[in-house]
Short mmCIF file of C-alpha atoms in Angstrom, two decimals:
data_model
loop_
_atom_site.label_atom_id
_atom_site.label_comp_id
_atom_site.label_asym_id
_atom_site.label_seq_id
_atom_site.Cartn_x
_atom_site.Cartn_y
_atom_site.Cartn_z
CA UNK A 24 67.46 45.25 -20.41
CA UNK A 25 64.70 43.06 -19.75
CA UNK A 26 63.81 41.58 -16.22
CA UNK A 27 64.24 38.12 -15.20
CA UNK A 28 60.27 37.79 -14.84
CA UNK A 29 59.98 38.75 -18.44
CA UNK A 30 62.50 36.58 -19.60
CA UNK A 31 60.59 33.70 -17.38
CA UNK A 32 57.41 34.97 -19.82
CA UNK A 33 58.84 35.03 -23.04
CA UNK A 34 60.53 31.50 -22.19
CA UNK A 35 57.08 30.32 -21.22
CA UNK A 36 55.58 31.73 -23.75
CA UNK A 37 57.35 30.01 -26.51
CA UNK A 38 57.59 26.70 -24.87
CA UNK A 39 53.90 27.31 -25.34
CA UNK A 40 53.96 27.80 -28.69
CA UNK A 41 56.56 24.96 -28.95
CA UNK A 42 53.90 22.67 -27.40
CA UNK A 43 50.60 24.32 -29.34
CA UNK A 44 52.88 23.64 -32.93
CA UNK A 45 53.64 19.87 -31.64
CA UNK A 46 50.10 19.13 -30.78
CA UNK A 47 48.78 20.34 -33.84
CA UNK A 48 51.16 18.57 -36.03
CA UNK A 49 49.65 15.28 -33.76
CA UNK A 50 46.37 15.91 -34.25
CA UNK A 51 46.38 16.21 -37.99
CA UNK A 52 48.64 12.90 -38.02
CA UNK A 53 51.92 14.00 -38.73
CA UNK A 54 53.84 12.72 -35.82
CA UNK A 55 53.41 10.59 -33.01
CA UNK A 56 52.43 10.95 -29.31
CA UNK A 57 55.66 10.38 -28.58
CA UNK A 58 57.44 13.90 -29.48
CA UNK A 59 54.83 15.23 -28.24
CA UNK A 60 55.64 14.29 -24.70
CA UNK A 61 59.20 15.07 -25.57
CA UNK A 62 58.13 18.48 -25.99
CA UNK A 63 56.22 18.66 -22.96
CA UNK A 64 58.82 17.49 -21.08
CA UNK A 65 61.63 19.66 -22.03
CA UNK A 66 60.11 22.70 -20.60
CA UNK A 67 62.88 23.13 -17.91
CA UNK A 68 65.43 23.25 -21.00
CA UNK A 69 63.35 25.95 -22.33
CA UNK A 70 63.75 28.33 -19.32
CA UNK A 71 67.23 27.39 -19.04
CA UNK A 72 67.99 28.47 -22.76
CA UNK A 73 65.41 31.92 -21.68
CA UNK A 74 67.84 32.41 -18.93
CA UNK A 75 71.36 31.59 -19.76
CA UNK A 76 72.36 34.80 -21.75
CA UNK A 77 72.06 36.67 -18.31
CA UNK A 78 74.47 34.60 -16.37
CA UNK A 79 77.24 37.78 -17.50
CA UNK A 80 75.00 40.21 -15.41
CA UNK A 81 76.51 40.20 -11.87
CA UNK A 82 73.32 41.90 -10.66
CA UNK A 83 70.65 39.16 -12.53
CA UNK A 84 69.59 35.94 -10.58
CA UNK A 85 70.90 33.64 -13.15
CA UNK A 86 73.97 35.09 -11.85
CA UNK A 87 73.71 34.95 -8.39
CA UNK A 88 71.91 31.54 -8.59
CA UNK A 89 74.49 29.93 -11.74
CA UNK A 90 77.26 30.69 -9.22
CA UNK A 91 76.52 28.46 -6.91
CA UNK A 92 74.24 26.03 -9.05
CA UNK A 93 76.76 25.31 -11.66
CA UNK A 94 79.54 23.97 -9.85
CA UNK A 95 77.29 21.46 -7.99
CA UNK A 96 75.65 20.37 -11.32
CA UNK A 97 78.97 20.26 -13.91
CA UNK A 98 80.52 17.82 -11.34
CA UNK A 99 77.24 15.97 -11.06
CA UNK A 100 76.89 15.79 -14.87
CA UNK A 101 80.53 14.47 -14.49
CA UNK A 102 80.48 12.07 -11.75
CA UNK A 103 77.00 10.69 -13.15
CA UNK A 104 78.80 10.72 -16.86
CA UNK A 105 81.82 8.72 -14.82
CA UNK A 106 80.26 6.22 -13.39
CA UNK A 107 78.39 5.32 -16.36
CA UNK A 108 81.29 5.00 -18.22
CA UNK A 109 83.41 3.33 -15.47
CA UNK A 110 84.14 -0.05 -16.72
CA UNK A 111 85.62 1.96 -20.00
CA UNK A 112 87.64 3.90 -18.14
CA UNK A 113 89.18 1.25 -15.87
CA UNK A 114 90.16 -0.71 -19.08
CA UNK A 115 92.06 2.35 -20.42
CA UNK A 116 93.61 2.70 -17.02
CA UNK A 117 94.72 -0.78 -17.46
CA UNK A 118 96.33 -0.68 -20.79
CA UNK A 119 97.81 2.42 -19.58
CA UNK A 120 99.36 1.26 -16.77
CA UNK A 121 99.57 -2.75 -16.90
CA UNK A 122 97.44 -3.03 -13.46
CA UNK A 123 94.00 -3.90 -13.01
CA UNK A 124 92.53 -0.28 -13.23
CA UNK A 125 89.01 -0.84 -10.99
CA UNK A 126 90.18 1.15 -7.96
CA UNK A 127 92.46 3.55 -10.44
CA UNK A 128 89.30 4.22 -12.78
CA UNK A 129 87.49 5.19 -9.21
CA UNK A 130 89.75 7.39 -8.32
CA UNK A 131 89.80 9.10 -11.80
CA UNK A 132 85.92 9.32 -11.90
CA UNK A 133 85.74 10.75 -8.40
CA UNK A 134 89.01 13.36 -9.32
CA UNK A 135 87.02 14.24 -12.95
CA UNK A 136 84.25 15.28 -10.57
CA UNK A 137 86.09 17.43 -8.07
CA UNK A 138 88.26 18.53 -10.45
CA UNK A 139 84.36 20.21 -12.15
CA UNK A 140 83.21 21.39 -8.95
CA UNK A 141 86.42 23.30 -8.25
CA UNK A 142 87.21 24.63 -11.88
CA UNK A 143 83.93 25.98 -12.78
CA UNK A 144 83.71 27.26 -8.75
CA UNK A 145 86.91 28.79 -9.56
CA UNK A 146 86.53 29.78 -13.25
CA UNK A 147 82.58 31.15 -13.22
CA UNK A 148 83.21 34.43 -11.69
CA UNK A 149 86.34 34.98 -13.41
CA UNK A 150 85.28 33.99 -16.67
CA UNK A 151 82.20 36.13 -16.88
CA UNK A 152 82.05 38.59 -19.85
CA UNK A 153 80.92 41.84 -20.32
CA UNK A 154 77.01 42.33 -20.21
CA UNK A 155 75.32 41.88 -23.32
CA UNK A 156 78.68 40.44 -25.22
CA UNK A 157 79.75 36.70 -25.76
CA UNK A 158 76.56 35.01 -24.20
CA UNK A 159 74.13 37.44 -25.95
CA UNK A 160 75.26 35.81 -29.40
CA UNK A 161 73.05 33.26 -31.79
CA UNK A 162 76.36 31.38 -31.90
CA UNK A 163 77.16 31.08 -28.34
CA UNK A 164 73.52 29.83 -28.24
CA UNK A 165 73.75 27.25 -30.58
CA UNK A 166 77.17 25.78 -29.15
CA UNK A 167 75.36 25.39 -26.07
CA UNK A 168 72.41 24.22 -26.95
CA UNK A 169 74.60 21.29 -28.99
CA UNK A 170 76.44 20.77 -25.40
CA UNK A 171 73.22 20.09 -23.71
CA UNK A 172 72.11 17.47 -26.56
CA UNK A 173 75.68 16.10 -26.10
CA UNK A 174 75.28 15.60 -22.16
CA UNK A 175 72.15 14.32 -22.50
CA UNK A 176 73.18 11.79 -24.86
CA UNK A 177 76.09 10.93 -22.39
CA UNK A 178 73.59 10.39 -19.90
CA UNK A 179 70.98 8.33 -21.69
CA UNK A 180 73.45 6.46 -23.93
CA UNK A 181 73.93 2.63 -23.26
CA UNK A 182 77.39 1.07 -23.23
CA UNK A 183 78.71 3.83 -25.30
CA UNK A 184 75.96 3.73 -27.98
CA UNK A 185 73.37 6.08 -28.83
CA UNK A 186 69.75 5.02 -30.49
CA UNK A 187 67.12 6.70 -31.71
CA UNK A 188 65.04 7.37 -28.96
CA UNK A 189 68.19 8.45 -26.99
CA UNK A 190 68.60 10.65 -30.08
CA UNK A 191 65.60 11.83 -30.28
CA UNK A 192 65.64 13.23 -26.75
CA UNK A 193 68.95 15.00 -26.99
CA UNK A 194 67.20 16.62 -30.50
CA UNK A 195 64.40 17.94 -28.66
CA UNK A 196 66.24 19.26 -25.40
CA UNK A 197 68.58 20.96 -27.59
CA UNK A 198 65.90 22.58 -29.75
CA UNK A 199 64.05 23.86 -26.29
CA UNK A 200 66.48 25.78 -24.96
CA UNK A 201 68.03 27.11 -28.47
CA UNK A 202 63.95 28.45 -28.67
CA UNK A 203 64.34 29.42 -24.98
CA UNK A 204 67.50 30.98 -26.27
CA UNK A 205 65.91 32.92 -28.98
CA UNK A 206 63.21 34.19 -26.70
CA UNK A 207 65.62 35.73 -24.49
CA UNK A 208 66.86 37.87 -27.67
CA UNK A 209 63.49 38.42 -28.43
CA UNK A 210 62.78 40.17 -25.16
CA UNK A 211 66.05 41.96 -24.88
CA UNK A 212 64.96 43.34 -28.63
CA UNK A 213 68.58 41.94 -30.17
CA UNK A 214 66.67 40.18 -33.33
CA UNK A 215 66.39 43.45 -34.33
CA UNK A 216 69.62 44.57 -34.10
CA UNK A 217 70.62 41.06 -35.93
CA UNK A 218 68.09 41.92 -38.56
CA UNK A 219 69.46 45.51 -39.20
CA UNK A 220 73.27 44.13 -39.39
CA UNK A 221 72.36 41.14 -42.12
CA UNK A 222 70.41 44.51 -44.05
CA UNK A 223 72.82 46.77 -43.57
CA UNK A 224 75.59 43.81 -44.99
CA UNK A 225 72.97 43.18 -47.83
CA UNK A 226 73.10 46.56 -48.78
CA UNK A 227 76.66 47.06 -48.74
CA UNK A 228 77.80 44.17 -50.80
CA UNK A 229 75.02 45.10 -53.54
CA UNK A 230 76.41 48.65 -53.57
CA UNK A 231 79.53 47.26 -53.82
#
């Protein structure tokens, strides 16, 4: 199993890449300066994605650190996500309950938010799978990497809609830490495991 400094390398190693790529494709004029920056920006995204698979190690710092990070930033995500979409959610309180639903709607954006904290305090050490299993997958990677684009589009969206450039964002912050992802796999030396399973299928079916 690789360390948590390597996977820090091979995480910024690819953002690298990531970044090298981009700037290329902008200096021979086939995109603008403005996924470029994107791309620059999204480095944190990349790490995270490098990092995430090793949250099931009890003995790895993503562990010891996700414990105690990811409770305070779910019910961040979801208080910030709340209050955003306050007004919405006081007008469903209201045709829920025939009352005007501003102090209710508080109450359900501030009880969303403990409600986080609490379950993913409570569920993260519970919840954690053997070493190397569920979060070592390309599947569980690409799930979360969706969620991320998904939260970021909650975040950046206006009154409930998303544009392009709030698009655009989500795209690229999802695609970081799917790379970042990918890098971890890399390092841990799972492609090629991957790679021998899809041969070995190959092989069987044409036999077959």
């Amino acid at each position: 199993m690789s360390g948590f400094e390597t996977h820090l390398r091979w995480g910024l190693a690819t953002h690298a890449v990531l970044v090298a790529a981009t700037a290329s494709a902008y200096l021979l004029g086939a995109c603008s300066l403005g996924p470029l920056a994107l791309v620059c920006v999204s480095l944190p995204a990349t790490l995270a994605g490098a990092l995430f698979p090793d949250l099931d190690h009890q003995a790895s710092i993503p562990h010891r650190y996700g414990a105690d990070v990811c409770p305070v930033l779910v019910a961040a995500v979801a208080l910030v996500v709340g209050l955003r979409y306050r007004p919405a959610i006081a007008a469903t309180v209201t045709r829920a309950t025939g009352r005007p639903g501003a102090f209710l709607g508080g109450v359900v954006v501030a009880s969303l938010a403990w409600s986080a904290w609490v379950g993913t305090r409570r569920l993260f050490p519970v919840l954690r799978p053997t070493h190397r299993t569920v979060t070592h997958r390309l599947s569980t990677g690409v799930v979360v990497a969706l969620c991320v684009g998904a939260v970021v589009s909650l975040l950046l969206g206006t009154d409930g809609s998303v544009g392009a450039p709030v698009r655009a964002v989500a795209l690229t912050e999802s695609a970081a830490f799917l790379l970042g992802f990918l890098s971890h796999l890399g390092a841990d030396g799972l492609h090629r495991e991957y790679s021998e399973r899809v041969r070995a299928l190959v092989w069987r079916r044409s036999d077959a």
